[in-house]
mmCIF file of C-alpha atoms and ligand atoms in Angstrom:
data_model
loop_
_atom_site.group_PDB
_atom_site.id
_atom_site.type_symbol
_atom_site.label_atom_id
_atom_site.label_comp_id
_atom_site.label_asym_id
_atom_site.label_seq_id
_atom_site.Cartn_x
_atom_site.Cartn_y
_atom_site.Cartn_z
ATOM 1 C CA MET A 1 7.069 31.071 -9.086
ATOM 2 C CA ILE A 2 4.949 31.049 -12.194
ATOM 3 C CA TYR A 3 1.607 32.771 -11.934
ATOM 4 C CA GLY A 4 -1.374 31.996 -14.127
ATOM 5 C CA CYS A 5 -2.630 35.569 -14.553
ATOM 6 C CA LEU A 6 -0.108 36.994 -17.036
ATOM 7 C CA GLY A 7 0.094 40.217 -15.007
ATOM 8 C CA PHE A 8 -3.642 40.928 -14.947
ATOM 9 C CA CYS A 9 -4.101 40.096 -11.290
ATOM 10 C CA SER A 10 -2.000 40.515 -8.176
ATOM 11 C CA PRO A 11 0.303 37.703 -7.074
ATOM 12 C CA LEU A 12 -1.689 37.260 -3.858
ATOM 13 C CA LEU A 13 -4.873 36.634 -5.819
ATOM 14 C CA ALA A 14 -3.177 34.450 -8.370
ATOM 15 C CA GLN A 15 -2.639 30.772 -7.871
ATOM 16 C CA ALA A 16 0.933 29.770 -8.520
ATOM 17 C CA GLU A 17 1.340 26.675 -10.622
ATOM 18 C CA THR A 18 3.857 25.301 -8.155
ATOM 19 C CA VAL A 19 3.860 26.822 -4.706
ATOM 20 C CA GLN A 20 7.045 26.683 -2.672
ATOM 21 C CA VAL A 21 6.389 25.575 0.906
ATOM 22 C CA LEU A 22 8.833 26.799 3.559
ATOM 23 C CA LYS A 23 10.237 24.511 6.229
ATOM 24 C CA ALA A 24 9.158 25.203 9.795
ATOM 25 C CA LYS A 25 12.062 26.199 12.024
ATOM 26 C CA GLN A 26 10.215 25.418 15.235
ATOM 27 C CA PRO A 27 7.657 22.770 16.174
ATOM 28 C CA ILE A 28 4.105 23.754 15.241
ATOM 29 C CA THR A 29 1.544 23.263 18.012
ATOM 30 C CA ILE A 30 -1.817 22.116 16.657
ATOM 31 C CA ASP A 31 -4.013 24.273 18.870
ATOM 32 C CA GLY A 32 -6.002 26.480 16.454
ATOM 33 C CA LYS A 33 -3.732 29.438 17.208
ATOM 34 C CA ALA A 34 -1.536 30.917 14.473
ATOM 35 C CA ASN A 35 0.966 32.473 16.847
ATOM 36 C CA GLU A 36 4.053 30.517 15.765
ATOM 37 C CA ASP A 37 6.757 32.658 14.135
ATOM 38 C CA ASP A 38 6.785 30.246 11.190
ATOM 39 C CA TRP A 39 3.126 30.969 10.455
ATOM 40 C CA LEU A 40 3.696 34.721 10.771
ATOM 41 C CA ARG A 41 6.396 34.656 8.085
ATOM 42 C CA SER A 42 4.421 32.397 5.712
ATOM 43 C CA GLN A 43 2.435 33.600 2.753
ATOM 44 C CA TRP A 44 -1.341 33.513 2.514
ATOM 45 C CA TRP A 45 -2.893 31.755 -0.478
ATOM 46 C CA PRO A 46 -6.486 32.364 -1.554
ATOM 47 C CA LEU A 47 -9.345 29.917 -1.128
ATOM 48 C CA ASP A 48 -11.729 31.526 -3.583
ATOM 49 C CA LYS A 49 -12.218 29.335 -6.660
ATOM 50 C CA HIS A 50 -15.826 28.400 -7.320
ATOM 51 C CA ILE A 51 -16.579 24.679 -7.633
ATOM 52 C CA LEU A 52 -20.277 24.198 -6.756
ATOM 53 C CA GLY A 53 -23.304 26.286 -5.764
ATOM 54 C CA GLU A 54 -23.731 30.040 -5.732
ATOM 55 C CA ASN A 55 -20.749 32.311 -5.265
ATOM 56 C CA PRO A 56 -21.012 33.226 -1.569
ATOM 57 C CA GLN A 57 -20.841 36.712 -0.092
ATOM 58 C CA ALA A 58 -17.654 37.255 1.903
ATOM 59 C CA ASP A 59 -19.431 36.970 5.269
ATOM 60 C CA ASP A 60 -21.152 33.746 4.146
ATOM 61 C CA PHE A 61 -17.893 32.109 3.197
ATOM 62 C CA SER A 62 -14.393 33.330 2.567
ATOM 63 C CA GLY A 63 -11.066 31.749 3.284
ATOM 64 C CA ARG A 64 -7.332 31.687 2.796
ATOM 65 C CA TYR A 65 -4.543 29.370 3.858
ATOM 66 C CA LYS A 66 -0.842 28.907 4.551
ATOM 67 C CA LEU A 67 1.443 25.869 4.305
ATOM 68 C CA LEU A 68 4.611 24.732 6.086
ATOM 69 C CA TRP A 69 6.445 21.444 6.333
ATOM 70 C CA GLU A 70 8.898 19.499 8.407
ATOM 71 C CA HIS A 71 10.085 15.911 8.103
ATOM 72 C CA ASP A 72 7.021 14.336 9.722
ATOM 73 C CA TYR A 73 4.215 16.608 8.513
ATOM 74 C CA LEU A 74 2.789 18.974 5.984
ATOM 75 C CA TYR A 75 1.205 21.754 8.056
ATOM 76 C CA LEU A 76 -1.816 23.722 6.938
ATOM 77 C CA LEU A 77 -3.389 26.797 8.481
ATOM 78 C CA ALA A 78 -6.790 27.836 7.153
ATOM 79 C CA GLU A 79 -8.537 31.058 8.097
ATOM 80 C CA ILE A 80 -12.227 30.582 7.372
ATOM 81 C CA THR A 81 -15.110 33.027 7.616
ATOM 82 C CA ASP A 82 -18.435 31.166 7.788
ATOM 83 C CA ASP A 83 -21.624 32.683 9.186
ATOM 84 C CA MET A 84 -23.007 29.330 10.374
ATOM 85 C CA LEU A 85 -21.130 26.185 11.347
ATOM 86 C CA PHE A 86 -23.357 23.218 10.626
ATOM 87 C CA ASP A 87 -22.958 19.484 11.279
ATOM 88 C CA GLN A 88 -26.285 17.824 10.531
ATOM 89 C CA PHE A 89 -25.040 14.213 10.348
ATOM 90 C CA ALA A 90 -23.521 12.954 13.571
ATOM 91 C CA ASN A 91 -22.254 9.807 11.827
ATOM 92 C CA PRO A 92 -18.877 10.921 10.424
ATOM 93 C CA LEU A 93 -19.303 8.682 7.368
ATOM 94 C CA GLU A 94 -22.791 9.889 6.427
ATOM 95 C CA ARG A 95 -22.799 12.534 3.658
ATOM 96 C CA TYR A 96 -19.864 14.271 5.323
ATOM 97 C CA TRP A 97 -19.494 16.475 2.227
ATOM 98 C CA ASP A 98 -22.891 18.046 2.960
ATOM 99 C CA ASP A 99 -21.724 19.274 6.375
ATOM 100 C CA ASP A 100 -19.276 22.112 6.834
ATOM 101 C CA CYS A 101 -15.877 20.575 6.275
ATOM 102 C CA LEU A 102 -12.391 21.397 5.129
ATOM 103 C CA GLU A 103 -11.236 19.179 2.264
ATOM 104 C CA VAL A 104 -7.512 18.591 1.813
ATOM 105 C CA PHE A 105 -6.400 16.831 -1.366
ATOM 106 C CA ILE A 106 -2.987 15.162 -1.303
ATOM 107 C CA ASP A 107 -1.297 13.309 -4.170
ATOM 108 C CA GLU A 108 2.012 12.210 -2.647
ATOM 109 C CA ASP A 109 3.930 11.786 -5.919
ATOM 110 C CA ALA A 110 1.983 14.402 -7.925
ATOM 111 C CA SER A 111 1.140 11.681 -10.443
ATOM 112 C CA GLY A 112 -2.366 12.972 -11.071
ATOM 113 C CA GLY A 113 -4.950 10.508 -12.287
ATOM 114 C CA GLU A 114 -7.999 8.731 -10.977
ATOM 115 C CA HIS A 115 -8.219 8.237 -7.200
ATOM 116 C CA GLN A 116 -11.896 8.016 -6.282
ATOM 117 C CA PHE A 117 -11.790 4.358 -5.240
ATOM 118 C CA ASN A 118 -8.088 3.932 -4.530
ATOM 119 C CA PHE A 119 -5.286 5.712 -2.679
ATOM 120 C CA ASN A 120 -3.416 7.082 -5.664
ATOM 121 C CA ALA A 121 -4.391 10.317 -3.912
ATOM 122 C CA PHE A 122 -6.402 11.256 -0.834
ATOM 123 C CA ALA A 123 -9.378 13.590 -0.440
ATOM 124 C CA TYR A 124 -9.386 14.144 3.307
ATOM 125 C CA HIS A 125 -12.714 15.628 4.439
ATOM 126 C CA ILE A 126 -12.068 17.094 7.881
ATOM 127 C CA ALA A 127 -15.299 17.582 9.768
ATOM 128 C CA LEU A 128 -16.125 20.059 12.514
ATOM 129 C CA ASP A 129 -15.467 17.278 15.045
ATOM 130 C CA ASN A 130 -12.008 16.902 13.425
ATOM 131 C CA GLN A 131 -12.752 13.412 12.101
ATOM 132 C CA VAL A 132 -11.289 12.615 8.682
ATOM 133 C CA ALA A 133 -13.206 10.749 5.965
ATOM 134 C CA ASP A 134 -12.381 9.558 2.447
ATOM 135 C CA ILE A 135 -13.434 6.778 0.065
ATOM 136 C CA GLY A 136 -11.504 3.517 -0.147
ATOM 137 C CA PRO A 137 -11.709 0.607 -2.582
ATOM 138 C CA ASN A 138 -15.255 -0.680 -2.936
ATOM 139 C CA ASN A 139 -16.657 -3.159 -0.442
ATOM 140 C CA ALA A 140 -16.879 -6.809 -1.483
ATOM 141 C CA ASP A 141 -20.544 -6.327 -2.441
ATOM 142 C CA GLY A 142 -19.606 -3.434 -4.730
ATOM 143 C CA SER A 143 -20.922 -0.709 -2.435
ATOM 144 C CA THR A 144 -18.943 2.463 -1.739
ATOM 145 C CA ASN A 145 -16.542 2.149 1.172
ATOM 146 C CA PHE A 146 -16.464 5.390 3.146
ATOM 147 C CA VAL A 147 -13.580 5.209 5.604
ATOM 148 C CA LEU A 148 -12.243 7.164 8.559
ATOM 149 C CA LEU A 149 -8.582 8.124 8.267
ATOM 150 C CA ASN A 150 -8.324 10.057 11.518
ATOM 151 C CA GLU A 151 -4.714 8.905 11.978
ATOM 152 C CA HIS A 152 -3.640 10.839 8.855
ATOM 153 C CA VAL A 153 -4.629 14.353 9.931
ATOM 154 C CA ASN A 154 -4.411 15.958 13.346
ATOM 155 C CA SER A 155 -6.394 19.188 13.439
ATOM 156 C CA ARG A 156 -7.934 21.723 15.762
ATOM 157 C CA TRP A 157 -9.980 24.825 15.054
ATOM 158 C CA LEU A 158 -10.864 27.798 17.239
ATOM 159 C CA ARG A 159 -13.041 30.830 16.767
ATOM 160 C CA VAL A 160 -11.147 34.123 16.656
ATOM 161 C CA PRO A 161 -12.145 35.925 19.891
ATOM 162 C CA GLN A 162 -12.949 39.343 18.378
ATOM 163 C CA HIS A 163 -14.441 37.879 15.181
ATOM 164 C CA PRO A 164 -16.455 34.803 16.168
ATOM 165 C CA ASN A 165 -17.508 34.010 12.582
ATOM 166 C CA ASN A 166 -13.813 33.597 11.779
ATOM 167 C CA ILE A 167 -12.103 30.359 12.636
ATOM 168 C CA ILE A 168 -8.465 29.376 12.529
ATOM 169 C CA TRP A 169 -8.067 25.711 11.588
ATOM 170 C CA GLU A 170 -4.599 24.246 12.094
ATOM 171 C CA LEU A 171 -3.616 20.840 10.668
ATOM 172 C CA ALA A 172 -0.656 18.457 10.771
ATOM 173 C CA ILE A 173 -1.007 16.123 7.784
ATOM 174 C CA SER A 174 0.927 12.856 7.655
ATOM 175 C CA ILE A 175 1.816 11.916 4.097
ATOM 176 C CA TYR A 176 1.101 8.407 2.798
ATOM 177 C CA ASP A 177 1.790 7.145 -0.693
ATOM 178 C CA GLU A 178 -0.328 5.026 -3.019
ATOM 179 C CA THR A 179 0.737 1.796 -1.273
ATOM 180 C CA PHE A 180 -1.513 2.677 1.679
ATOM 181 C CA THR A 181 -3.995 -0.136 2.292
ATOM 182 C CA LEU A 182 -6.946 -0.609 4.620
ATOM 183 C CA PRO A 183 -7.371 -1.155 7.442
ATOM 184 C CA VAL A 184 -5.774 2.063 8.578
ATOM 185 C CA SER A 185 -4.022 0.104 11.352
ATOM 186 C CA ASN A 186 -2.229 -2.155 8.825
ATOM 187 C CA PRO A 187 1.389 -2.254 10.100
ATOM 188 C CA ASP A 188 2.654 -2.116 6.499
ATOM 189 C CA ASN A 189 1.297 1.446 6.211
ATOM 190 C CA LYS A 190 4.234 3.770 6.745
ATOM 191 C CA LYS A 191 3.944 7.543 6.707
ATOM 192 C CA LEU A 192 6.616 9.175 4.587
ATOM 193 C CA ARG A 193 9.522 11.187 5.899
ATOM 194 C CA LEU A 194 9.518 14.425 3.924
ATOM 195 C CA ASN A 195 12.592 16.110 2.513
ATOM 196 C CA ALA A 196 13.350 19.334 0.670
ATOM 197 C CA GLY A 197 12.853 19.149 -3.073
ATOM 198 C CA LYS A 198 9.819 16.873 -2.869
ATOM 199 C CA THR A 199 6.831 17.855 -5.012
ATOM 200 C CA LEU A 200 3.306 16.806 -4.078
ATOM 201 C CA GLY A 201 -0.079 17.307 -5.681
ATOM 202 C CA PHE A 202 -2.172 19.558 -3.417
ATOM 203 C CA MET A 203 -5.512 21.293 -3.341
ATOM 204 C CA LEU A 204 -7.735 22.690 -0.596
ATOM 205 C CA ALA A 205 -11.478 23.303 -0.522
ATOM 206 C CA TYR A 206 -14.270 24.111 1.921
ATOM 207 C CA CYS A 207 -17.779 22.685 1.847
ATOM 208 C CA ASP A 208 -20.073 25.379 3.255
ATOM 209 C CA ASN A 209 -23.529 24.506 4.473
ATOM 210 C CA ASP A 210 -25.536 26.814 6.726
ATOM 211 C CA GLY A 211 -28.570 24.630 7.344
ATOM 212 C CA SER A 212 -29.645 23.247 3.975
ATOM 213 C CA LYS A 213 -30.092 19.582 3.117
ATOM 214 C CA GLU A 214 -27.070 19.725 0.835
ATOM 215 C CA ARG A 215 -23.981 21.924 0.889
ATOM 216 C CA GLU A 216 -24.610 25.430 -0.404
ATOM 217 C CA HIS A 217 -21.129 26.343 -1.584
ATOM 218 C CA PHE A 218 -17.991 24.458 -2.448
ATOM 219 C CA ILE A 219 -14.987 26.703 -2.898
ATOM 220 C CA GLY A 220 -11.441 25.622 -3.676
ATOM 221 C CA SER A 221 -7.877 26.815 -3.927
ATOM 222 C CA HIS A 222 -7.299 26.008 -7.599
ATOM 223 C CA SER A 223 -9.217 26.795 -10.766
ATOM 224 C CA ILE A 224 -10.738 23.672 -12.251
ATOM 225 C CA LYS A 225 -11.697 23.485 -15.898
ATOM 226 C CA ALA A 226 -15.273 22.222 -16.074
ATOM 227 C CA VAL A 227 -15.974 18.928 -17.833
ATOM 228 C CA ASN A 228 -19.559 18.803 -19.105
ATOM 229 C CA GLY A 229 -20.243 21.824 -16.881
ATOM 230 C CA ASP A 230 -18.895 20.113 -13.750
ATOM 231 C CA LYS A 231 -15.947 21.471 -11.752
ATOM 232 C CA ASN A 232 -16.422 19.072 -8.841
ATOM 233 C CA LEU A 233 -13.651 16.768 -10.047
ATOM 234 C CA GLY A 234 -11.107 16.842 -7.218
ATOM 235 C CA TYR A 235 -12.511 13.808 -5.417
ATOM 236 C CA ILE A 236 -12.208 11.779 -8.626
ATOM 237 C CA ASP A 237 -9.147 12.989 -10.513
ATOM 238 C CA ALA A 238 -5.893 14.174 -8.938
ATOM 239 C CA SER A 239 -4.917 15.788 -12.251
ATOM 240 C CA VAL A 240 -6.940 18.884 -11.262
ATOM 241 C CA PHE A 241 -4.813 19.461 -8.141
ATOM 242 C CA GLY A 242 -2.051 22.061 -8.029
ATOM 243 C CA LYS A 243 1.523 21.267 -7.065
ATOM 244 C CA ILE A 244 3.610 22.216 -4.042
ATOM 245 C CA THR A 245 7.367 21.832 -3.616
ATOM 246 C CA LEU A 246 8.991 21.600 -0.191
ATOM 247 C CA VAL A 247 11.968 23.955 0.123
ATOM 248 C CA ASN A 248 14.548 24.523 2.859
ATOM 249 C CA LYS A 249 14.512 28.295 2.501
ATOM 250 C CA PRO A 250 13.745 30.341 5.625
HETATM 251 CA CA1 CA B 301 -0.451 26.751 16.612
HETATM 252 CA CA1 CA B 302 -21.787 30.080 5.219
HETATM 253 CA CA1 CA B 303 -20.978 15.277 10.087
HETATM 254 CA CA1 CA B 304 -21.438 26.908 7.107
#
């Protein structure tokens, strides 16, 4: 692995340019519990790169994550500390980014490039009710087309019994390529079968809101170089994602 810190920071705190993702040996049960042996042997990666808002105190927001894969899914385990879980908009397509949500960015062929209004890449916003929202091609009248892609991500979160401000969020992510078209039920949409050696574009983030009108913090897994002072580029440009490679190694 190649680390970006040139020896000035520890490997755990560094973000590898390309992270190797181990293959799960056993089925992963999406139940918000990280008790599978495959999770126990997997490495934590930090979720600590500032994108928007103030830098939060650790008890306000902190997080880390692990990845695994098997042929049908990319698995993600996020451990989140958040002092207040907040879902002000019941409509899952209304300003979902201003509610607490986990945001998983997937670029199936690691092409990078613009994806805000197409499916060159996905920015799955997973809400506290586990619904999954992204933006599709504009509506016929030119308005933004917010869409639910619940079929793409199965997730469950649970509070950690002894640390109720900590949650474990477990996800099974089906991988679709850029040929995905709406509606989500289109029979031509086929999820990909994953194999060792495949490289995907990947990034993770968390939108933290504790009761404000708009999200208070937005923290990601990868450092993003600001353009005109703005680091909130992941939902527009897949070129800011990192890369992961699926490996067969135990
Ligand atoms: Ca589990
Ligand atoms: Ca918080
Ligand atoms: Ca909501
Ligand atoms: Ca919150």
